[in-house]
Amino acid sequence: MINVCLCFPFRSIRAVTSSENTVIVAVVKRPDREEASVMPLIKSGFNRRYVENPNMMACYNELLQLERGEVLAQFKLRACNAIFTALEQSQEAIEITNEDQVIQYVNPAYESIMGYQQGELIGKEITEVPKSEKNKPDLLETMNSCIQKGKEWQGIYYAKKKNGDSVQQNVKITPVIGQGGKIRHYVSIHRPLHDQNKAPRLPRLQLVFLSRQFPEKIFLSTHSSMARIHSMTIMIAPITKVINIINAAQESSPMPVAEALDRVLEILRTTELYSPQLGTKEEDPHTNDLVGGLMTDGLRRLSGNEYIFAVKQPHLPSHLAMPLSLNDIPPHVAQTMENEDSWDFDIFNLETACLKRPLTYLGLKIFSRFGVCEFLSCPEATLRSWLQGIEANYHSTNSYHNSSHAADVMHATAYFLCKERVKQSLEQIDEVAALIAATVHDVDHPGRTNSFLCNAGSELAILYNDTAVLESHHAALAFQITTRDDKCNIFKNMERNEYRTLRQAIIDMVLATEMTKHFEHVNKFVNSINKPLAALEENGGIGDEESVKGILTSPDNRILVKRMLIKCADISNPCRPLELCIEWAGRISEEYFAQTDEEKRQSLPVVMPVFDRNTCSIPKSQISFIDYFITDMFDAWDAFADLPNLMQHLDNNFKYWKDLDERKLHSLRPPPE
Ligand code: 5GP
Ligand code: MN
């Protein structure tokens, strides 16, 4: 607190402990004769003289003026101490000049980064300090014209150190407006670029971090710990580097930023970086059930119930000996496939026409269009046997996960592969991998979800440790079926390395259809592909061709494109023409209802209680599915691959479900008028 002491008896001033923050007022008698000098009062330690006045208001006015004037000024001055301490401690280099650009102050960080001593700079005009030649010629001019108008300037600037070296810095110059609205000072803050990676700062930061992860390391002696930490840099994980960079930034950030970065660090320390945290804010039971049913592996739901699936030997189709040929395709079947390159192709027509063998027929046609046999150096007869073998291992008794769903996913995959951006990104081996992955991606699906299998303690769940049970099984079984018999081994003639690359790509895509990883795949795609592409386009119109190509064709990004492609193909039902969309919605609902029925029969936990055939609202379940999984994913995929027709269908279908829901209807279709 700042004190105002009114000292009436002149002598009692000595009793007041002197303080720089005290305003001591001498209350004196009105002079009878001439005005006396205030000097004796000042010398005695008074700051003000107040002529005694019996008028209360006069006294009050005097106090008010004191409070607003001297007391406030003292208050500000005292704060200066703290501000200077902050400046002195700051790790950012700070320089203050006056309106004539004469240097008034530099902090110790500035001295150490630039190699000057304060005394060499203060009082000098900024123009007298040598400048780096590395800056673009017009940079200083732009900078000056900006700050002289009172605007802040921020940008990359080369500063010249005392020893002549140029250092690239991120510089922010803020004009400080003073009395009369005039610029009185310029404050510039310099942050060297790449600073975080430089040796002198890193060890300290790593110590901070290591102390959390490996508490024992902190006890090493300073010398050896430095050496040790330097040698450890090669084994530092990327996440550690990120955390170090953030720690470094925190040290020189204002409080709110440092606190925000604390929250960032907290998030970074979790492993599921790309998946939203589930179950916290979703209140809709349909979404909750979808999330619980599709996005968990059942670990939290494990029950002690024994429920063992009979593990069958892979199914051998009786007609394998007599494979079909493209030429053998009956005309009425061929007719249903005429427009297979269109998005609006009706797979259910084909399903009926070929007596539920759509995968083999559509496979023959689409694989031939993409030259798959030529790529694999495989006879067409082998491909036919393979398609038949795979199709035979889909369960025709499942209402949704049967070979028509596989054929549908293959169709969508082929459609996406023809999109310009996708073609620019992928090579033929990726296309072949995508088509094969789509064909096999749900093979031997039991019509039950992963959670169900885990809860039931099925053999598959035990085999795959409750982790990606179905997807692991689809991928593994696909290769078993393919390689156990030369007659259907489409990979038989491949060169070893090429086979390994292809196999890896197929496995990766099949595993990517697992819904627990949904948000991880979508977010990675958006962050690594859509955002960089958008940034390029923003910068220079269409973006420079080489950079675009670099983003599209990097091996890591090709993996992300393929994952996104098969994921979108797998759950593209809501983007199909309305009639097809309704049919698929009916089928998936029926499969879920059958699961709930069985869960009740077997006294297993009911994984998705809303999918109870007696109470379920199909429109609501579709709305939730679209809201939660589909909209964002297809927005991202459309931004990449340009799919206006799909987005139109999606919009249309969503409105259809909304309309039924608003009419409180639970069924697939409105009742006849
Ligand atoms: P799949 O098992 O087909 O490879 O993976 C796709 C997942 O999305 C499956 O779990 C499937 O049940 C689910 N799914 C696909 N379409 C729909 C739909 O229209 N509604 C709901 N609720 N789930 C769907
Ligand atoms: Mn599927």
PDB file of N, CA and C in Angstrom, residues 309-374:
ATOM      1  N   PHE A 309     -16.968 -69.835 -30.500  1.00  0.00           N
ATOM      2  CA  PHE A 309     -17.384 -70.059 -31.880  1.00  0.00           C
ATOM      3  C   PHE A 309     -16.750 -71.340 -32.387  1.00  0.00           C
ATOM      4  N   ALA A 310     -17.507 -72.066 -33.115  1.00  0.00           N
ATOM      5  CA  ALA A 310     -16.912 -73.235 -33.750  1.00  0.00           C
ATOM      6  C   ALA A 310     -15.945 -72.713 -34.802  1.00  0.00           C
ATOM      7  N   VAL A 311     -14.674 -73.079 -34.679  1.00  0.00           N
ATOM      8  CA  VAL A 311     -13.731 -72.622 -35.697  1.00  0.00           C
ATOM      9  C   VAL A 311     -13.730 -73.624 -36.833  1.00  0.00           C
ATOM     10  N   LYS A 312     -14.166 -73.118 -37.972  1.00  0.00           N
ATOM     11  CA  LYS A 312     -14.311 -74.028 -39.115  1.00  0.00           C
ATOM     12  C   LYS A 312     -13.041 -73.984 -39.931  1.00  0.00           C
ATOM     13  N   GLN A 313     -12.859 -75.010 -40.678  1.00  0.00           N
ATOM     14  CA  GLN A 313     -11.850 -74.946 -41.717  1.00  0.00           C
ATOM     15  C   GLN A 313     -12.391 -73.997 -42.770  1.00  0.00           C
ATOM     16  N   PRO A 314     -11.500 -73.216 -43.417  1.00  0.00           N
ATOM     17  CA  PRO A 314     -12.006 -72.348 -44.465  1.00  0.00           C
ATOM     18  C   PRO A 314     -12.837 -73.138 -45.477  1.00  0.00           C
ATOM     19  N   HIS A 315     -13.849 -72.475 -45.921  1.00  0.00           N
ATOM     20  CA  HIS A 315     -14.798 -73.107 -46.816  1.00  0.00           C
ATOM     21  C   HIS A 315     -14.191 -73.312 -48.196  1.00  0.00           C
ATOM     22  N   LEU A 316     -14.396 -74.520 -48.739  1.00  0.00           N
ATOM     23  CA  LEU A 316     -13.926 -74.769 -50.109  1.00  0.00           C
ATOM     24  C   LEU A 316     -15.129 -74.819 -51.033  1.00  0.00           C
ATOM     25  N   PRO A 317     -15.226 -73.948 -51.998  1.00  0.00           N
ATOM     26  CA  PRO A 317     -16.404 -73.981 -52.866  1.00  0.00           C
ATOM     27  C   PRO A 317     -16.381 -75.233 -53.736  1.00  0.00           C
ATOM     28  N   SER A 318     -17.533 -75.859 -53.833  1.00  0.00           N
ATOM     29  CA  SER A 318     -17.588 -77.114 -54.580  1.00  0.00           C
ATOM     30  C   SER A 318     -17.312 -76.873 -56.065  1.00  0.00           C
ATOM     31  N   HIS A 319     -17.597 -75.650 -56.527  1.00  0.00           N
ATOM     32  CA  HIS A 319     -17.445 -75.396 -57.968  1.00  0.00           C
ATOM     33  C   HIS A 319     -16.053 -74.863 -58.317  1.00  0.00           C
ATOM     34  N   LEU A 320     -15.090 -75.012 -57.376  1.00  0.00           N
ATOM     35  CA  LEU A 320     -13.744 -74.483 -57.653  1.00  0.00           C
ATOM     36  C   LEU A 320     -13.113 -75.149 -58.875  1.00  0.00           C
ATOM     37  N   ALA A 321     -13.447 -76.421 -59.022  1.00  0.00           N
ATOM     38  CA  ALA A 321     -12.842 -77.159 -60.127  1.00  0.00           C
ATOM     39  C   ALA A 321     -13.255 -76.587 -61.478  1.00  0.00           C
ATOM     40  N   MET A 322     -14.365 -75.915 -61.470  1.00  0.00           N
ATOM     41  CA  MET A 322     -14.879 -75.412 -62.749  1.00  0.00           C
ATOM     42  C   MET A 322     -15.038 -73.900 -62.682  1.00  0.00           C
ATOM     43  N   PRO A 323     -13.900 -73.181 -62.684  1.00  0.00           N
ATOM     44  CA  PRO A 323     -14.026 -71.742 -62.513  1.00  0.00           C
ATOM     45  C   PRO A 323     -14.776 -71.080 -63.656  1.00  0.00           C
ATOM     46  N   LEU A 324     -15.424 -70.024 -63.284  1.00  0.00           N
ATOM     47  CA  LEU A 324     -16.129 -69.228 -64.279  1.00  0.00           C
ATOM     48  C   LEU A 324     -15.123 -68.452 -65.103  1.00  0.00           C
ATOM     49  N   SER A 325     -15.538 -68.003 -66.231  1.00  0.00           N
ATOM     50  CA  SER A 325     -14.689 -67.112 -67.006  1.00  0.00           C
ATOM     51  C   SER A 325     -15.516 -65.882 -67.325  1.00  0.00           C
ATOM     52  N   LEU A 326     -14.817 -64.796 -67.625  1.00  0.00           N
ATOM     53  CA  LEU A 326     -15.531 -63.581 -68.028  1.00  0.00           C
ATOM     54  C   LEU A 326     -16.505 -63.913 -69.151  1.00  0.00           C
ATOM     55  N   ASN A 327     -16.032 -64.832 -70.042  1.00  0.00           N
ATOM     56  CA  ASN A 327     -16.875 -65.198 -71.195  1.00  0.00           C
ATOM     57  C   ASN A 327     -18.098 -65.989 -70.782  1.00  0.00           C
ATOM     58  N   ASP A 328     -17.973 -66.634 -69.584  1.00  0.00           N
ATOM     59  CA  ASP A 328     -19.102 -67.462 -69.145  1.00  0.00           C
ATOM     60  C   ASP A 328     -20.198 -66.650 -68.469  1.00  0.00           C
ATOM     61  N   ILE A 329     -19.953 -65.375 -68.280  1.00  0.00           N
ATOM     62  CA  ILE A 329     -20.939 -64.592 -67.533  1.00  0.00           C
ATOM     63  C   ILE A 329     -22.247 -64.536 -68.323  1.00  0.00           C
ATOM     64  N   PRO A 330     -23.319 -65.038 -67.725  1.00  0.00           N
ATOM     65  CA  PRO A 330     -24.601 -65.040 -68.453  1.00  0.00           C
ATOM     66  C   PRO A 330     -25.003 -63.621 -68.838  1.00  0.00           C
ATOM     67  N   PRO A 331     -25.609 -63.455 -70.010  1.00  0.00           N
ATOM     68  CA  PRO A 331     -25.927 -62.104 -70.494  1.00  0.00           C
ATOM     69  C   PRO A 331     -26.752 -61.284 -69.512  1.00  0.00           C
ATOM     70  N   HIS A 332     -27.724 -61.928 -68.820  1.00  0.00           N
ATOM     71  CA  HIS A 332     -28.558 -61.112 -67.917  1.00  0.00           C
ATOM     72  C   HIS A 332     -27.735 -60.609 -66.718  1.00  0.00           C
ATOM     73  N   VAL A 333     -26.677 -61.370 -66.368  1.00  0.00           N
ATOM     74  CA  VAL A 333     -25.787 -60.908 -65.285  1.00  0.00           C
ATOM     75  C   VAL A 333     -24.910 -59.772 -65.820  1.00  0.00           C
ATOM     76  N   ALA A 334     -24.343 -60.013 -67.001  1.00  0.00           N
ATOM     77  CA  ALA A 334     -23.476 -58.988 -67.616  1.00  0.00           C
ATOM     78  C   ALA A 334     -24.233 -57.673 -67.740  1.00  0.00           C
ATOM     79  N   GLN A 335     -25.504 -57.790 -68.064  1.00  0.00           N
ATOM     80  CA  GLN A 335     -26.317 -56.583 -68.251  1.00  0.00           C
ATOM     81  C   GLN A 335     -26.410 -55.748 -66.965  1.00  0.00           C
ATOM     82  N   THR A 336     -26.533 -56.455 -65.845  1.00  0.00           N
ATOM     83  CA  THR A 336     -26.660 -55.703 -64.575  1.00  0.00           C
ATOM     84  C   THR A 336     -25.353 -55.002 -64.203  1.00  0.00           C
ATOM     85  N   MET A 337     -24.255 -55.383 -64.882  1.00  0.00           N
ATOM     86  CA  MET A 337     -22.960 -54.768 -64.528  1.00  0.00           C
ATOM     87  C   MET A 337     -22.526 -53.717 -65.550  1.00  0.00           C
ATOM     88  N   GLU A 338     -23.418 -53.423 -66.486  1.00  0.00           N
ATOM     89  CA  GLU A 338     -23.001 -52.518 -67.565  1.00  0.00           C
ATOM     90  C   GLU A 338     -22.525 -51.158 -67.050  1.00  0.00           C
ATOM     91  N   ASN A 339     -23.219 -50.658 -66.070  1.00  0.00           N
ATOM     92  CA  ASN A 339     -22.815 -49.322 -65.565  1.00  0.00           C
ATOM     93  C   ASN A 339     -22.020 -49.418 -64.267  1.00  0.00           C
ATOM     94  N   GLU A 340     -21.184 -50.461 -64.165  1.00  0.00           N
ATOM     95  CA  GLU A 340     -20.452 -50.622 -62.897  1.00  0.00           C
ATOM     96  C   GLU A 340     -19.460 -49.486 -62.631  1.00  0.00           C
ATOM     97  N   ASP A 341     -19.157 -48.677 -63.643  1.00  0.00           N
ATOM     98  CA  ASP A 341     -18.232 -47.566 -63.372  1.00  0.00           C
ATOM     99  C   ASP A 341     -18.965 -46.315 -62.871  1.00  0.00           C
ATOM    100  N   SER A 342     -20.311 -46.421 -62.734  1.00  0.00           N
ATOM    101  CA  SER A 342     -21.064 -45.268 -62.236  1.00  0.00           C
ATOM    102  C   SER A 342     -21.302 -45.420 -60.727  1.00  0.00           C
ATOM    103  N   TRP A 343     -21.361 -44.307 -60.024  1.00  0.00           N
ATOM    104  CA  TRP A 343     -21.615 -44.370 -58.570  1.00  0.00           C
ATOM    105  C   TRP A 343     -23.009 -44.923 -58.290  1.00  0.00           C
ATOM    106  N   ASP A 344     -23.935 -44.661 -59.206  1.00  0.00           N
ATOM    107  CA  ASP A 344     -25.316 -45.062 -58.963  1.00  0.00           C
ATOM    108  C   ASP A 344     -25.601 -46.523 -59.340  1.00  0.00           C
ATOM    109  N   PHE A 345     -24.557 -47.262 -59.705  1.00  0.00           N
ATOM    110  CA  PHE A 345     -24.674 -48.690 -60.012  1.00  0.00           C
ATOM    111  C   PHE A 345     -25.454 -49.399 -58.899  1.00  0.00           C
ATOM    112  N   ASP A 346     -26.410 -50.275 -59.336  1.00  0.00           N
ATOM    113  CA  ASP A 346     -27.279 -50.942 -58.351  1.00  0.00           C
ATOM    114  C   ASP A 346     -26.787 -52.363 -58.075  1.00  0.00           C
ATOM    115  N   ILE A 347     -26.111 -52.520 -56.969  1.00  0.00           N
ATOM    116  CA  ILE A 347     -25.502 -53.813 -56.645  1.00  0.00           C
ATOM    117  C   ILE A 347     -26.562 -54.872 -56.325  1.00  0.00           C
ATOM    118  N   PHE A 348     -27.746 -54.420 -55.892  1.00  0.00           N
ATOM    119  CA  PHE A 348     -28.772 -55.403 -55.513  1.00  0.00           C
ATOM    120  C   PHE A 348     -29.364 -56.091 -56.747  1.00  0.00           C
ATOM    121  N   ASN A 349     -29.386 -55.365 -57.880  1.00  0.00           N
ATOM    122  CA  ASN A 349     -29.791 -56.016 -59.138  1.00  0.00           C
ATOM    123  C   ASN A 349     -28.833 -57.143 -59.461  1.00  0.00           C
ATOM    124  N   LEU A 350     -27.543 -56.851 -59.345  1.00  0.00           N
ATOM    125  CA  LEU A 350     -26.531 -57.874 -59.633  1.00  0.00           C
ATOM    126  C   LEU A 350     -26.671 -59.037 -58.654  1.00  0.00           C
ATOM    127  N   GLU A 351     -26.874 -58.719 -57.392  1.00  0.00           N
ATOM    128  CA  GLU A 351     -27.008 -59.751 -56.358  1.00  0.00           C
ATOM    129  C   GLU A 351     -28.117 -60.741 -56.725  1.00  0.00           C
ATOM    130  N   THR A 352     -29.242 -60.196 -57.179  1.00  0.00           N
ATOM    131  CA  THR A 352     -30.367 -61.057 -57.544  1.00  0.00           C
ATOM    132  C   THR A 352     -30.039 -61.850 -58.806  1.00  0.00           C
ATOM    133  N   ALA A 353     -29.483 -61.142 -59.795  1.00  0.00           N
ATOM    134  CA  ALA A 353     -29.253 -61.784 -61.089  1.00  0.00           C
ATOM    135  C   ALA A 353     -28.251 -62.933 -60.986  1.00  0.00           C
ATOM    136  N   CYS A 354     -27.261 -62.809 -60.082  1.00  0.00           N
ATOM    137  CA  CYS A 354     -26.213 -63.843 -60.043  1.00  0.00           C
ATOM    138  C   CYS A 354     -26.380 -64.760 -58.851  1.00  0.00           C
ATOM    139  N   LEU A 355     -27.555 -64.778 -58.278  1.00  0.00           N
ATOM    140  CA  LEU A 355     -27.872 -65.661 -57.164  1.00  0.00           C
ATOM    141  C   LEU A 355     -26.841 -65.534 -56.036  1.00  0.00           C
ATOM    142  N   LYS A 356     -26.655 -64.318 -55.626  1.00  0.00           N
ATOM    143  CA  LYS A 356     -25.812 -63.983 -54.470  1.00  0.00           C
ATOM    144  C   LYS A 356     -24.336 -64.349 -54.635  1.00  0.00           C
ATOM    145  N   ARG A 357     -23.838 -64.205 -55.859  1.00  0.00           N
ATOM    146  CA  ARG A 357     -22.393 -64.377 -56.068  1.00  0.00           C
ATOM    147  C   ARG A 357     -21.805 -63.104 -56.692  1.00  0.00           C
ATOM    148  N   PRO A 358     -22.202 -61.945 -56.196  1.00  0.00           N
ATOM    149  CA  PRO A 358     -21.804 -60.712 -56.880  1.00  0.00           C
ATOM    150  C   PRO A 358     -20.298 -60.444 -56.819  1.00  0.00           C
ATOM    151  N   LEU A 359     -19.633 -60.962 -55.782  1.00  0.00           N
ATOM    152  CA  LEU A 359     -18.213 -60.644 -55.608  1.00  0.00           C
ATOM    153  C   LEU A 359     -17.389 -61.230 -56.751  1.00  0.00           C
ATOM    154  N   THR A 360     -17.705 -62.460 -57.116  1.00  0.00           N
ATOM    155  CA  THR A 360     -16.942 -63.116 -58.182  1.00  0.00           C
ATOM    156  C   THR A 360     -17.170 -62.396 -59.518  1.00  0.00           C
ATOM    157  N   TYR A 361     -18.429 -62.141 -59.832  1.00  0.00           N
ATOM    158  CA  TYR A 361     -18.725 -61.527 -61.134  1.00  0.00           C
ATOM    159  C   TYR A 361     -18.188 -60.100 -61.222  1.00  0.00           C
ATOM    160  N   LEU A 362     -18.495 -59.318 -60.215  1.00  0.00           N
ATOM    161  CA  LEU A 362     -18.040 -57.924 -60.258  1.00  0.00           C
ATOM    162  C   LEU A 362     -16.511 -57.877 -60.195  1.00  0.00           C
ATOM    163  N   GLY A 363     -15.951 -58.812 -59.425  1.00  0.00           N
ATOM    164  CA  GLY A 363     -14.491 -58.892 -59.303  1.00  0.00           C
ATOM    165  C   GLY A 363     -13.847 -59.150 -60.656  1.00  0.00           C
ATOM    166  N   LEU A 364     -14.395 -60.121 -61.370  1.00  0.00           N
ATOM    167  CA  LEU A 364     -13.824 -60.430 -62.687  1.00  0.00           C
ATOM    168  C   LEU A 364     -13.817 -59.183 -63.564  1.00  0.00           C
ATOM    169  N   LYS A 365     -14.938 -58.459 -63.544  1.00  0.00           N
ATOM    170  CA  LYS A 365     -15.039 -57.304 -64.430  1.00  0.00           C
ATOM    171  C   LYS A 365     -14.110 -56.174 -63.977  1.00  0.00           C
ATOM    172  N   ILE A 366     -14.148 -55.864 -62.700  1.00  0.00           N
ATOM    173  CA  ILE A 366     -13.362 -54.706 -62.227  1.00  0.00           C
ATOM    174  C   ILE A 366     -11.856 -55.016 -62.253  1.00  0.00           C
ATOM    175  N   PHE A 367     -11.476 -56.225 -61.830  1.00  0.00           N
ATOM    176  CA  PHE A 367     -10.036 -56.570 -61.844  1.00  0.00           C
ATOM    177  C   PHE A 367      -9.503 -56.524 -63.276  1.00  0.00           C
ATOM    178  N   SER A 368     -10.356 -56.927 -64.221  1.00  0.00           N
ATOM    179  CA  SER A 368      -9.883 -56.909 -65.610  1.00  0.00           C
ATOM    180  C   SER A 368      -9.729 -55.460 -66.083  1.00  0.00           C
ATOM    181  N   ARG A 369     -10.673 -54.580 -65.668  1.00  0.00           N
ATOM    182  CA  ARG A 369     -10.572 -53.162 -66.043  1.00  0.00           C
ATOM    183  C   ARG A 369      -9.280 -52.537 -65.509  1.00  0.00           C
ATOM    184  N   PHE A 370      -8.820 -52.964 -64.353  1.00  0.00           N
ATOM    185  CA  PHE A 370      -7.613 -52.373 -63.751  1.00  0.00           C
ATOM    186  C   PHE A 370      -6.330 -53.148 -64.083  1.00  0.00           C
ATOM    187  N   GLY A 371      -6.454 -54.179 -64.927  1.00  0.00           N
ATOM    188  CA  GLY A 371      -5.258 -54.939 -65.331  1.00  0.00           C
ATOM    189  C   GLY A 371      -4.585 -55.660 -64.180  1.00  0.00           C
ATOM    190  N   VAL A 372      -5.406 -56.180 -63.248  1.00  0.00           N
ATOM    191  CA  VAL A 372      -4.820 -56.811 -62.059  1.00  0.00           C
ATOM    192  C   VAL A 372      -4.054 -58.086 -62.425  1.00  0.00           C
ATOM    193  N   CYS A 373      -4.636 -58.917 -63.297  1.00  0.00           N
ATOM    194  CA  CYS A 373      -3.955 -60.167 -63.662  1.00  0.00           C
ATOM    195  C   CYS A 373      -2.604 -59.879 -64.302  1.00  0.00           C
ATOM    196  N   GLU A 374      -2.562 -58.899 -65.179  1.00  0.00           N
ATOM    197  CA  GLU A 374      -1.288 -58.539 -65.826  1.00  0.00           C
ATOM    198  C   GLU A 374      -0.278 -58.103 -64.760  1.00  0.00           C
TER     199      GLU A 374
END
